[in-house]
Coordinates of C-alpha atoms and ligand atoms in Angstrom, one line a residue:
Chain A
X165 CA -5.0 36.8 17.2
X166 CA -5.0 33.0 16.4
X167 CA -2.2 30.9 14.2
X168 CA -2.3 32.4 10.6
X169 CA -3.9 29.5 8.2
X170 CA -0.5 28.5 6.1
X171 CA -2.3 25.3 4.6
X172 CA -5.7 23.6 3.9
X173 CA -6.8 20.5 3.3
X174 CA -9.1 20.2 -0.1
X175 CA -10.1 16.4 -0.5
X176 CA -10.9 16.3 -4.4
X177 CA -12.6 13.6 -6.4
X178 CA -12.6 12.7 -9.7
X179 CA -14.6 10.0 -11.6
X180 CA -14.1 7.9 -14.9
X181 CA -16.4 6.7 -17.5
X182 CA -14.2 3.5 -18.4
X183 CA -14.7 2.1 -22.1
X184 CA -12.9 -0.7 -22.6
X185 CA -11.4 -1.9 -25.4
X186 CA -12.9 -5.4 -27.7
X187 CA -11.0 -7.8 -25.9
X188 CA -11.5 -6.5 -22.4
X189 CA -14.9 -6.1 -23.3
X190 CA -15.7 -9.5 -24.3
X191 CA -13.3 -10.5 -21.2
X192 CA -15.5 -8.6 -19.2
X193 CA -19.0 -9.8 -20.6
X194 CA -17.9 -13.6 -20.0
X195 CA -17.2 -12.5 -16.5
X196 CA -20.6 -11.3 -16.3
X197 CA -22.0 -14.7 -17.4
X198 CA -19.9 -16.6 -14.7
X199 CA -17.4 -17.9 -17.0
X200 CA -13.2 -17.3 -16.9
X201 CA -11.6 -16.7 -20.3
X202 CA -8.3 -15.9 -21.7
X203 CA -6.6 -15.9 -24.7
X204 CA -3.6 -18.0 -26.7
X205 CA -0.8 -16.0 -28.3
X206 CA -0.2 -17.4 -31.4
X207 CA 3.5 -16.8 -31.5
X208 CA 4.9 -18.1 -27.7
X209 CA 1.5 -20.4 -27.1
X210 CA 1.5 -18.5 -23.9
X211 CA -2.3 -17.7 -22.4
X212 CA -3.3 -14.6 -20.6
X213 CA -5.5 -14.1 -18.0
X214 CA -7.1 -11.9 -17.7
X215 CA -7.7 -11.6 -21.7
X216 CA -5.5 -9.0 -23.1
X217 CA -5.8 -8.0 -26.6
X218 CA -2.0 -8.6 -27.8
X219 CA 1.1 -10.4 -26.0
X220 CA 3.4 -8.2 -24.5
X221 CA 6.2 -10.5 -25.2
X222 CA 6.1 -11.0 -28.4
X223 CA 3.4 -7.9 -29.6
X224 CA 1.8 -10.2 -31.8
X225 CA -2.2 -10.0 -31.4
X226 CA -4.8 -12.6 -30.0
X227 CA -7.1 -14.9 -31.9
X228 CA -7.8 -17.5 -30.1
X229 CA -10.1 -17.3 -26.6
X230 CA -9.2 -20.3 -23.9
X231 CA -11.5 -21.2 -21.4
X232 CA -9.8 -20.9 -17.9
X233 CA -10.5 -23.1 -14.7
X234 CA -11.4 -22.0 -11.5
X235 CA -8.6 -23.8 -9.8
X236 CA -5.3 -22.5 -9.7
X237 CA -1.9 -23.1 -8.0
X238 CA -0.6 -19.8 -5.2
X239 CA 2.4 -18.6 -6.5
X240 CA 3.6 -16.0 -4.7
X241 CA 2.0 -13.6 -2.1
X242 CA 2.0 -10.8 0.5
X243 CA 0.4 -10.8 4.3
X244 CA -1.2 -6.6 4.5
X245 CA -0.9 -5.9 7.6
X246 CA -0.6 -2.1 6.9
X247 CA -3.4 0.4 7.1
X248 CA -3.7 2.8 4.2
X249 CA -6.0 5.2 2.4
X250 CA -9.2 3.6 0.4
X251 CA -8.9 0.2 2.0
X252 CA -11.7 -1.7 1.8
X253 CA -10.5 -4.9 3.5
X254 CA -10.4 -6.1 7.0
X255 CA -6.5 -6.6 8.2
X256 CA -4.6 -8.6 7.7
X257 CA -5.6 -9.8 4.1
X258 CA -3.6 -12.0 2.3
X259 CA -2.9 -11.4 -1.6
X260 CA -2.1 -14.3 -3.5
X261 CA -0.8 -14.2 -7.1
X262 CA -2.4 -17.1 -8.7
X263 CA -1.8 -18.8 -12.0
X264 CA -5.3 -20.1 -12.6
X265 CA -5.5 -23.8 -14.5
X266 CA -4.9 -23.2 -18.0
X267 CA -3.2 -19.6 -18.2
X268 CA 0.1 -18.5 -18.2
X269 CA 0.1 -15.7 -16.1
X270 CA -0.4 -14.8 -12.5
X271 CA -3.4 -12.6 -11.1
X272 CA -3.7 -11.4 -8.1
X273 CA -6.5 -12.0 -5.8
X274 CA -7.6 -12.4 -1.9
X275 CA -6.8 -15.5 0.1
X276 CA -9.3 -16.5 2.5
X277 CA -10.4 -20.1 4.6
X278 CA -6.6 -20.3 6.0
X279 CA -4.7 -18.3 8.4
X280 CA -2.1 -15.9 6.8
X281 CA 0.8 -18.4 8.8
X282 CA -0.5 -21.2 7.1
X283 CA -0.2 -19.9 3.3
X284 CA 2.5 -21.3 1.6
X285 CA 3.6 -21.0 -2.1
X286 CA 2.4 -23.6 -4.0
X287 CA -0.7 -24.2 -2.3
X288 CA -3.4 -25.4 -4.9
X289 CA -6.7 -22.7 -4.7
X290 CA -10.2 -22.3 -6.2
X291 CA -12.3 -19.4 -7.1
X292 CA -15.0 -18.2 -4.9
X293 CA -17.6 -16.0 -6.3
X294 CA -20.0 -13.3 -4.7
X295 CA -23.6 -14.2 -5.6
X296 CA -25.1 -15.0 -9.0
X297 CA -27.7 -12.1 -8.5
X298 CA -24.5 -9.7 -8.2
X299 CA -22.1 -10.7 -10.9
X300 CA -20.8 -8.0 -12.9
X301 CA -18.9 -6.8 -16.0
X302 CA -15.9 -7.3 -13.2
X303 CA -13.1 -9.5 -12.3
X304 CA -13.8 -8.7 -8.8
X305 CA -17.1 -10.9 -9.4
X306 CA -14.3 -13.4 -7.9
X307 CA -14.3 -12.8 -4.4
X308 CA -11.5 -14.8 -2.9
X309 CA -9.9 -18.0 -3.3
X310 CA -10.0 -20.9 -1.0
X311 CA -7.8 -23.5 -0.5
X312 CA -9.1 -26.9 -1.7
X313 CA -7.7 -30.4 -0.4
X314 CA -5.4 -31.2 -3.2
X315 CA -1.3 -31.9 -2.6
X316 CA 1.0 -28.4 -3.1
X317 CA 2.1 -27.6 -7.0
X318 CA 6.0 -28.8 -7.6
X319 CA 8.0 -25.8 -7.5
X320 CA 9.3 -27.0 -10.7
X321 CA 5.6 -26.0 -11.9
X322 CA 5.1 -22.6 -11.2
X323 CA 9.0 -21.2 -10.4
X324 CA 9.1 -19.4 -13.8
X325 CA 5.9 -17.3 -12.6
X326 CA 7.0 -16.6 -8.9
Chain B
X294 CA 30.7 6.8 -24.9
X295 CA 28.4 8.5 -27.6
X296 CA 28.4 11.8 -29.0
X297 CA 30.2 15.1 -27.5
X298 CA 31.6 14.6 -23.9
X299 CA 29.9 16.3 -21.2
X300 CA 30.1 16.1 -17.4
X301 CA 28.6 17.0 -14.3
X302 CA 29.6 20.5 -13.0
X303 CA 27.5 21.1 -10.3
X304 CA 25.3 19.0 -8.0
X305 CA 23.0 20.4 -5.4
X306 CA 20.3 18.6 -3.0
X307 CA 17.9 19.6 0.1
X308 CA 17.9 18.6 3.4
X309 CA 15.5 15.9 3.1
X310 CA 12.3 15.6 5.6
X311 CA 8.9 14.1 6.3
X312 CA 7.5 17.4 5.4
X313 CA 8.7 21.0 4.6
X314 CA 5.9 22.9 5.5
X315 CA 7.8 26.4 5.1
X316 CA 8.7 26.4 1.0
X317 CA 6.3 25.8 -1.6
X318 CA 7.4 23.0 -4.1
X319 CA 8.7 25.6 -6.3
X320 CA 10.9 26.9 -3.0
X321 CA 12.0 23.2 -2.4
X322 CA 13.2 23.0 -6.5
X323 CA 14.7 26.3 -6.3
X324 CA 16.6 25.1 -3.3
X325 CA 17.8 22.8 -4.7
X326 CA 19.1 24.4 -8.0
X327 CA 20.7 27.2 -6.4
X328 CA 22.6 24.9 -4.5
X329 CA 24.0 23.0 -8.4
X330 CA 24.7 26.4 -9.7
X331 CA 26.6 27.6 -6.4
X332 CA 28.5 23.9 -6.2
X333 CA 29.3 24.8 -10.3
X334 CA 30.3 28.4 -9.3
X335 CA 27.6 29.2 -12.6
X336 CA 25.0 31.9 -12.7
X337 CA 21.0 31.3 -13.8
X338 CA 22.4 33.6 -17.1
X339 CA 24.7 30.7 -17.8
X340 CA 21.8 27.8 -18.1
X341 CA 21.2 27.3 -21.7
X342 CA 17.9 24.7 -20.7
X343 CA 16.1 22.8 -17.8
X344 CA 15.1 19.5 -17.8
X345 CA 12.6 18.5 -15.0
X346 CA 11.4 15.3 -13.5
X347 CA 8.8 14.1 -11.3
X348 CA 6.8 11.1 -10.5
X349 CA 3.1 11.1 -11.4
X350 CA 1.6 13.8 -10.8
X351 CA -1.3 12.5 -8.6
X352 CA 1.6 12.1 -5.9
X353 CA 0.9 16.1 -5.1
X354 CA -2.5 16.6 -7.1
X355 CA -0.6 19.0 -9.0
X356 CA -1.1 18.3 -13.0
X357 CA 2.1 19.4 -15.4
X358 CA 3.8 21.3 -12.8
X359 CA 6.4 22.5 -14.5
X360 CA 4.5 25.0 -16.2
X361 CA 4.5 26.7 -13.0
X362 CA 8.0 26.0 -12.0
X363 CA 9.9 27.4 -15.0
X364 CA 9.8 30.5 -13.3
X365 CA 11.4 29.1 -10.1
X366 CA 14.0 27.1 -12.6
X367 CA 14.6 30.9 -14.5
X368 CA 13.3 28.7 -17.1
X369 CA 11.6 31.7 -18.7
X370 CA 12.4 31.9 -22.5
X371 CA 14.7 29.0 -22.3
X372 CA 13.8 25.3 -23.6
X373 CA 12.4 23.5 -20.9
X374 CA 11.4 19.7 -20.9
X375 CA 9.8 17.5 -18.8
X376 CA 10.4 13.5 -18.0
X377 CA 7.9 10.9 -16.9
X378 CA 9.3 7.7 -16.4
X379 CA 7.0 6.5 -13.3
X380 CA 10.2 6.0 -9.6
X381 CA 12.8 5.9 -12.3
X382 CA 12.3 9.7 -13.3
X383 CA 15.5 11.1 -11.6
X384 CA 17.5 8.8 -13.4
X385 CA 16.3 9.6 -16.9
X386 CA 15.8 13.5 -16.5
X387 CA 19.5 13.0 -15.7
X388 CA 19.6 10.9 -18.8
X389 CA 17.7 13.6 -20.9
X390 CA 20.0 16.6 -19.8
X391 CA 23.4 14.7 -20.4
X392 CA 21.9 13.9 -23.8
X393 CA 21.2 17.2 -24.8
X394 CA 25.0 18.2 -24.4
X395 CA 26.5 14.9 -25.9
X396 CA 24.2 16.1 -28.8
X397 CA 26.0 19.3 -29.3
X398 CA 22.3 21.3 -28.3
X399 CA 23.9 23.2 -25.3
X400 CA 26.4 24.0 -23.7
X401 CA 25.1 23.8 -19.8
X402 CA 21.8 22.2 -18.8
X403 CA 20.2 22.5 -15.6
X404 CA 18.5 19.2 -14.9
X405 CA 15.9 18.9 -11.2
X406 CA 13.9 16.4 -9.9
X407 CA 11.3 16.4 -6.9
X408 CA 9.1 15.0 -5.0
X409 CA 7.0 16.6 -2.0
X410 CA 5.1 13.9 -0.2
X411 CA 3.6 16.1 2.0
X412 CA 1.1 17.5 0.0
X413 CA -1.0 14.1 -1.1
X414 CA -0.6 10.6 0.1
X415 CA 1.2 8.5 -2.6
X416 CA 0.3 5.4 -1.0
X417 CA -3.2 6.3 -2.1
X418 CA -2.2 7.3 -5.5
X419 CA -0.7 4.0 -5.5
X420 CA -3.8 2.4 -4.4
X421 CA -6.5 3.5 -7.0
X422 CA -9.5 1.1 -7.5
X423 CA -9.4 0.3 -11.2
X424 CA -12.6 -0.9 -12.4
X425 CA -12.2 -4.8 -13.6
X426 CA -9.5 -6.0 -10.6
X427 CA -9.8 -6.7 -7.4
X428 CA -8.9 -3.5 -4.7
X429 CA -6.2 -5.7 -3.3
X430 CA -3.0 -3.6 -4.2
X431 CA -1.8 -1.4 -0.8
X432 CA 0.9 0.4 -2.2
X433 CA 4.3 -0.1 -3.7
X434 CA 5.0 -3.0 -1.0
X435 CA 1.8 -4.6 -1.6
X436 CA 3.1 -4.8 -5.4
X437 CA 6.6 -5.9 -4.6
X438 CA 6.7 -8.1 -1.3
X439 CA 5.0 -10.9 -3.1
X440 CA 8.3 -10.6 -6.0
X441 CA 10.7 -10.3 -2.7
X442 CA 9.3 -13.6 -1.4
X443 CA 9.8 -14.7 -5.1
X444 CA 13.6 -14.1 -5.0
X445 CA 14.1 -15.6 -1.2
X446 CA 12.2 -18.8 -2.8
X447 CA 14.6 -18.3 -5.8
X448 CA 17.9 -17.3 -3.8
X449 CA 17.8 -19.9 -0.4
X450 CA 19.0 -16.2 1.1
X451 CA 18.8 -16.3 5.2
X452 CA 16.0 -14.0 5.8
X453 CA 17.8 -11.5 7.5
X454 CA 19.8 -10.2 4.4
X455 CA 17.2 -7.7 4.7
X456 CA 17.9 -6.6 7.7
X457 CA 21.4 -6.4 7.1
X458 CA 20.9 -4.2 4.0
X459 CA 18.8 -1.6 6.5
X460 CA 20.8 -1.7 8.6
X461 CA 23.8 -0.6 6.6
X462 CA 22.3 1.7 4.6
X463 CA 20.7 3.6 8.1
X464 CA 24.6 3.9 9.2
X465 CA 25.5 5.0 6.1
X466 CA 22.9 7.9 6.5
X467 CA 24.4 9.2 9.8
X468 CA 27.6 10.1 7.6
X469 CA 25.0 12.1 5.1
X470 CA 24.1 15.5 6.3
X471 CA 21.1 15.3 3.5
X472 CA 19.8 12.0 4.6
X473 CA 16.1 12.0 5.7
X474 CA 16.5 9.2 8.1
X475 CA 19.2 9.9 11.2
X476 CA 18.1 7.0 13.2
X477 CA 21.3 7.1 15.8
X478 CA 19.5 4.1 17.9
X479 CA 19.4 1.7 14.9
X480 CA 20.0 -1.9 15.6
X481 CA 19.6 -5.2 13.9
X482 CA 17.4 -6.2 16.8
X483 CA 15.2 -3.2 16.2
X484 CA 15.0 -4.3 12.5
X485 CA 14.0 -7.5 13.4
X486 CA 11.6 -7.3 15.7
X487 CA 9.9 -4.4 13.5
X488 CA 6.3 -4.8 12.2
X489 CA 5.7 -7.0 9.0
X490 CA 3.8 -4.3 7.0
X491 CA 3.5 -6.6 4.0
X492 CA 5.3 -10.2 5.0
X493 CA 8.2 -10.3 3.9
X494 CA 8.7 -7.0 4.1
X495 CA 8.9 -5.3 7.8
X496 CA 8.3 -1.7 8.6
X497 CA 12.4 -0.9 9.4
X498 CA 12.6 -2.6 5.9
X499 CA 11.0 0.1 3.6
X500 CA 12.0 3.5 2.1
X501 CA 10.7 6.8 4.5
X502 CA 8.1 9.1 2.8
X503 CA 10.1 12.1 2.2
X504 CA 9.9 16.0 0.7
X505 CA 13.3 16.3 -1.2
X506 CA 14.9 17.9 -4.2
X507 CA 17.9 17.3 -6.2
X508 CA 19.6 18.9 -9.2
X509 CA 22.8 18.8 -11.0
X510 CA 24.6 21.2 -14.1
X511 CA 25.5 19.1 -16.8
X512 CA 27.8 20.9 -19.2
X513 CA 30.3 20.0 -22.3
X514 CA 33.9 19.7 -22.4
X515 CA 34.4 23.3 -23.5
X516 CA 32.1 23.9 -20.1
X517 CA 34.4 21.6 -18.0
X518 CA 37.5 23.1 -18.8
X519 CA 36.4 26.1 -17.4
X520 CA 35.3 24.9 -13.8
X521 CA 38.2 25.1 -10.6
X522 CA 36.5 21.8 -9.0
X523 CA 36.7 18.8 -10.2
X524 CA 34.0 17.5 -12.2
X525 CA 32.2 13.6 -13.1
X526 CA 32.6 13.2 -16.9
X527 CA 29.9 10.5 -17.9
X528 CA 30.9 7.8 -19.2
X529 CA 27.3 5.8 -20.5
X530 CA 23.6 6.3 -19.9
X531 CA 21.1 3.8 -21.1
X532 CA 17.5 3.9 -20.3
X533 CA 15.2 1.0 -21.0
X534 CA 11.8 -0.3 -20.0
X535 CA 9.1 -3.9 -21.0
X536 CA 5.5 -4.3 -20.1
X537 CA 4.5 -4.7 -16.4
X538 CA 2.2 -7.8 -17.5
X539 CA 3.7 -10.3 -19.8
X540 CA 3.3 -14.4 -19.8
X541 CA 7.2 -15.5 -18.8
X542 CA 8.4 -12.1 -17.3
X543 CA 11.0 -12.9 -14.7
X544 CA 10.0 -10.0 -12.1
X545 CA 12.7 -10.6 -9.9
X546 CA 15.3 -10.1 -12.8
X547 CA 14.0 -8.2 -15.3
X548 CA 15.6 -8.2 -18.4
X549 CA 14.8 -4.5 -19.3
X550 CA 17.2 -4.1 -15.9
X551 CA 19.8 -6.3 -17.7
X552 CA 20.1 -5.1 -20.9
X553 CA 20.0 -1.5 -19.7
X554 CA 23.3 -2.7 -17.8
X555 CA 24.5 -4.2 -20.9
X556 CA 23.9 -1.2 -22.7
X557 CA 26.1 1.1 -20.3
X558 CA 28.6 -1.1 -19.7
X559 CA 29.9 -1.0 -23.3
X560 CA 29.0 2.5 -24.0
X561 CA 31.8 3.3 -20.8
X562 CA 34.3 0.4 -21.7
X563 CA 33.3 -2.0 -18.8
X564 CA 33.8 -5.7 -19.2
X565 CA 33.7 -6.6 -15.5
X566 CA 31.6 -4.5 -13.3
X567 CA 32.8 -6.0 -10.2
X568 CA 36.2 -5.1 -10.4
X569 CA 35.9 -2.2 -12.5
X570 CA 33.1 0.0 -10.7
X571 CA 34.2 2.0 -7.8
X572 CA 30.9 2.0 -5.8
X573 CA 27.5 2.0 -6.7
X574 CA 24.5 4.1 -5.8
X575 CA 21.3 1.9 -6.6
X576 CA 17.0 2.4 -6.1
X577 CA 16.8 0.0 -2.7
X578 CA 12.8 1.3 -1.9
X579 CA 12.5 -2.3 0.4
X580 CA 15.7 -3.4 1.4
X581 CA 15.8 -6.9 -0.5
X582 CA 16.3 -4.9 -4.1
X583 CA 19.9 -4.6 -3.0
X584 CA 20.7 -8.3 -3.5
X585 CA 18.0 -8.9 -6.1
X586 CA 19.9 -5.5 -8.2
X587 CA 23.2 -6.9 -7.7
X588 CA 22.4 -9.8 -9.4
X589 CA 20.4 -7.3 -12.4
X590 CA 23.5 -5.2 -12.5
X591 CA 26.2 -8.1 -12.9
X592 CA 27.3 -7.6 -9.8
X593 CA 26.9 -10.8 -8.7
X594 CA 25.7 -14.0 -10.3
X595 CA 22.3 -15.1 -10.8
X596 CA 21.2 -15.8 -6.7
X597 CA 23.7 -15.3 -4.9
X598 CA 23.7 -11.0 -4.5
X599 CA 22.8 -12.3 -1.0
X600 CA 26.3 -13.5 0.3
X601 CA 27.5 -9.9 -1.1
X602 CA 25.3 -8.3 1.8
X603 CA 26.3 -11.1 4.5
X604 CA 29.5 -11.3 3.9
X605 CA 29.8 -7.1 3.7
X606 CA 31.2 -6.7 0.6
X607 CA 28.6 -3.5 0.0
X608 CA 29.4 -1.7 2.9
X609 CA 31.4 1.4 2.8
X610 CA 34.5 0.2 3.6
X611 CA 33.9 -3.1 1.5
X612 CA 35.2 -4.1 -2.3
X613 CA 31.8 -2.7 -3.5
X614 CA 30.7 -0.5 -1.5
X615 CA 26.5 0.1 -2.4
X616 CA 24.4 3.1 -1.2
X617 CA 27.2 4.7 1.0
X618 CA 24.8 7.7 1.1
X619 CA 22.0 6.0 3.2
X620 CA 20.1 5.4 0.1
X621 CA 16.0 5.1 -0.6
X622 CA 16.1 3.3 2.1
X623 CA 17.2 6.6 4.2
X624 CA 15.4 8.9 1.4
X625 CA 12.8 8.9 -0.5
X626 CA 11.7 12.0 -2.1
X627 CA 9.8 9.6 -5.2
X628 CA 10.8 12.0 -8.1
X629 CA 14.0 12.9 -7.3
X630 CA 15.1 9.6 -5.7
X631 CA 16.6 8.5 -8.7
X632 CA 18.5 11.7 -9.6
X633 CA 19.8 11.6 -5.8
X634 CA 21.3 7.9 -7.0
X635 CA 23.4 9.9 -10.1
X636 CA 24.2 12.8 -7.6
X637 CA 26.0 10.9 -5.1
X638 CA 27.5 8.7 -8.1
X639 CA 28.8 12.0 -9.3
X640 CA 30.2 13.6 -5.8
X641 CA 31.8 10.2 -5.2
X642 CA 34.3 10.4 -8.2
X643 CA 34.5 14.4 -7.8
X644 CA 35.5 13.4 -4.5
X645 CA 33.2 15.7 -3.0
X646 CA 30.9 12.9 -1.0
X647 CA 31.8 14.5 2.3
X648 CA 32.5 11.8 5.1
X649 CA 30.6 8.9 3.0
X650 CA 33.3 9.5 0.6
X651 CA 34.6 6.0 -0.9
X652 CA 38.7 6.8 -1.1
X653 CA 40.2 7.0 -4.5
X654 CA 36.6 6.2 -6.6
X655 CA 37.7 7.0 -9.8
X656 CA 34.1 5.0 -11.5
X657 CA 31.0 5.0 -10.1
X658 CA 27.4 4.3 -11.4
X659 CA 24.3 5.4 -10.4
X660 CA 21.1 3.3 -10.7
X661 CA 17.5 3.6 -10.5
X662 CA 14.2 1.7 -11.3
X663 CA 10.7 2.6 -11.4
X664 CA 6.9 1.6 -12.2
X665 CA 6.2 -2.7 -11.7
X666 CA 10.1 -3.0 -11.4
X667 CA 9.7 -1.7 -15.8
X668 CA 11.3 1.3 -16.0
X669 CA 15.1 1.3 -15.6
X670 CA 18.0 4.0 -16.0
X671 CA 21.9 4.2 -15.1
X672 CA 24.4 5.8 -15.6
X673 CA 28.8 5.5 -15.2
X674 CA 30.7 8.2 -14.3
X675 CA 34.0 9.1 -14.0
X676 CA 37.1 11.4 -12.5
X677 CA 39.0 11.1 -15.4
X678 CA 37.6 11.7 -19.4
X679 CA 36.3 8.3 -20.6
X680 CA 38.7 6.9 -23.2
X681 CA 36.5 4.7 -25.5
Ligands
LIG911 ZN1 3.7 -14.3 -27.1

């Protein structure tokens, strides 16, 4: 007689139909069209990116959309050197949370063009984007971003996002 | 203190491990309960309601699964509820149960929390691709190293304050019979020169994956009186949580953490945490949260929780001694990691700790956090009834 079976293995898969809500939705269409917007609480003047409907902070609700630049200043990040189910990118990848010109908040995306000992905090960034032909209702229409020849952020700038 | 005393009767826990491949995780819960009721000399006929935690439930693929552990928990025909509050969950199911018997609903509640890692892969739970980001998120230390490097940034702390947390909380573990981790080998040189999974953070530096239950009786004052060994009478709880996302969120002090403090402190009549808490247990998943929580807590001021680790004040034979059972760092059944933190809280002022015992701790608090660092509970607990 072999081993008895105690356990099995059943890899299961779900999938989603996503339906975003109006302000994601029209985040996500300006995406589509290549452009980065967020929007303005009206209470703390704080902008969001990426758009949320409402402020967290404060729970008041969003009128007013800001255009967003595709520069940005590295806040904080993480080297991955650590292999893991569903990854999709070579190791090591660095994440970088950037605060994009013009918003408030940090998002995080890849770092690429510099070596994960050269990232620093502080380093000033910009946004590079897969091809025009591909862009998509998507943040990830953003590939990366790159370093760009410009002198490091003052702490002083960016500390109270870190 | 608010509303009807109550205190911890019984505590019970498993032998925590990578994977326990001979009970079901309605074996592991019942495991763990019969050990409560045996440590509270109580019967299942003398459980008046069960309160049940677990993190989410992709973490085993099983959905609502206490509907099929209320028989394990003899949970049939009795109130049963369940508590989701993401890594924090064994805190606030313990939060939950105590609250039922301040509020004069029952006499004796059996509270459990869980987590069998096992059976899924949380770090891919952790990792779903959600459809307008980036799939840049590898697990919990993909989320937090980039806040850790925040506070070193924040701090000036010497970069080995990490190690030095590890490596204290991997000793303490040798003294726990229930610790997951028994690394007799351990050294800060081992610590150091172990992989950076997510730099900052190094592979000696993060929490094991573990299969682990823990449960405790909560019961009133009428219930206490009637118990031969000595029980933790609680002394505050507070549970609070903010948004993950929000434009001026300090991440590496959170203020839902701070206020949740607040909150306990004057429930239990504490002014000066320092000097008037025992020993803590707190939710250290990488080991920078000890220094970042110390400063959350009051421990310490604003950046300088650091010098507390260097200079060993939170070792077990320092003035505030921090994780004396190994802590996350040694354990880390998700669900009931939290409820493990209250546990050992508890046996510490019942004096009941075993050799990780802190002499004399007559207050103790127990400590955990959960989600994007958003979800915070505590508790205070005493050998002696609280008196405000
Ligand atoms: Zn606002």
């Amino acid at each position: 007689m072999s081993e008895p079976v105690t356990g099995i293995t059943t890899p299961i898969r779900m999938e989603y139909r996503y339906t975003p809500g109006r302000t994601t939705s029209d985040f996500l269409k300006a995406m589509k069209g290549g452009r980065m917007e967020g929007r303005r609480c009206p209470s703390c003047r704080k902008v969001y990116f990426p758009a949320r409907g409402g402020c967290s902070m404060c729970g008041r609700e969003f009128a007013e959309t800001v255009p967003i630049k595709e520069t940005g200043t590295l806040a904080t990040f993480a080297v991955v050197n650590v292999n893991f189910a569903n990854r999709v990118i070579d190791l090591p990848y660095v994440t970088a949370e950037v605060v994009f010109d013009g918003a408030d908040t940090t998002t995080m995306v890849l770092l690429r063009g510099v070596s994960p000992e050269e990232v620093r905090m502080g380093m000033r960034v910009k946004a590079h984007w897969i091809p025009k032909e591909e862009w998509d209702y998507s943040l990830a229409n953003i590939d990366y971003v790159e370093p760009i020849d410009e002198p490091d952020a003052e702490y002083d700038s960016y500390k109270d996002l870190v | 203190m608010s509303g009807k005393l109550a205190a911890v009767l019984g505590t019970g826990q498993t032998k925590h491990v990578s994977a326990r491949k001979d009970v079901s995780i309605a074996g592991l819960v019942r495991e763990a309960a019969d050990r409560a009721l045996a440590d509270a000399q109580l019967e299942w006929k003398d459980i008046d309601a069960v309160v049940v935690g677990k993190a989410p439930d992709m973490f085993e693929g099983v959905m609502m699964p206490e509907l099929y552990l209320a028989e394990a928990l003899g949970a049939l025909g009795k109130p049963m509820f369940r508590v989701h509050t993401a890594g924090s969950v064994g805190g606030s199911t313990a939060v939950v149960a105590s609250h039922l018997v301040q509020g004069g609903i029952h006499e004796r509640v059996l509270t459990v929390a869980f987590e069998k890692q096992s059976e899924s892969n949380a770090m891919w739970a952790l990792s779903i691709r959600i459809p307008f980001s980036q799939p840049l998120v590898a697990g919990a230390g993909g989320y937090f190293a980039p806040i850790v490097r925040g506070y070193i940034r924040k701090s000036g702390a010497p970069l080995d304050t990490g190690y030095k947390v590890v490596l204290k909380d991997r000793l303490n573990a040798l003294k726990n019979p229930f610790a997951h981790v028994h690394d007799h080998e351990i050294t800060y040189e081992k610590i150091a020169e172990s992989p950076l999974l997510w730099d900052p953070i190094r592979y000696a530096e993060t929490c094991p994956s573990s299969d682990g239950a823990a449960a405790m009786v909560i019961g009133s004052e009428a219930a206490a009186a009637k118990q031969d060994r000595p029980v933790a009478w609680i002394h505050g709880t507070s549970v609070k949580s903010e948004p993950t996302m929000g434009a001026g969120r300090d991440r590496v002090n959170p203020h839902a953490g701070r206020m949740c403090a607040q909150e306990v402190y004057k429930e239990a009549g504490i002014t000066d945490p320092f000097r008037q808490i025992d020993c803590a247990e707190i939710y250290v998943p990488f080991s920078w949260f000890e220094p970042m929580w110390m400063e959350n807590l009051g421990f310490a001021e604003e950046g300088t929780g650091w010098k507390m680790v260097q200079d060993g004040t939170t070792s077990l034979t320092g003035e505030m001694p921090i994780n004396m059972s190994g802590g996350v760092l040694s354990t880390n059944p998700i669900g009931a990691s939290g409820m493990i933190r209250f546990l050992e809280a508890a046996n510490q002022v019942r004096g009941m700790a075993g050799e990780h015992q802190v002499p004399d701790a007559k207050v103790a608090m127990g400590h955990a956090y959960g989600g994007g660092s958003q979800f915070f509970a505590m508790w205070v607990v005493g050998s002696e009834k609280p008196t405000s």
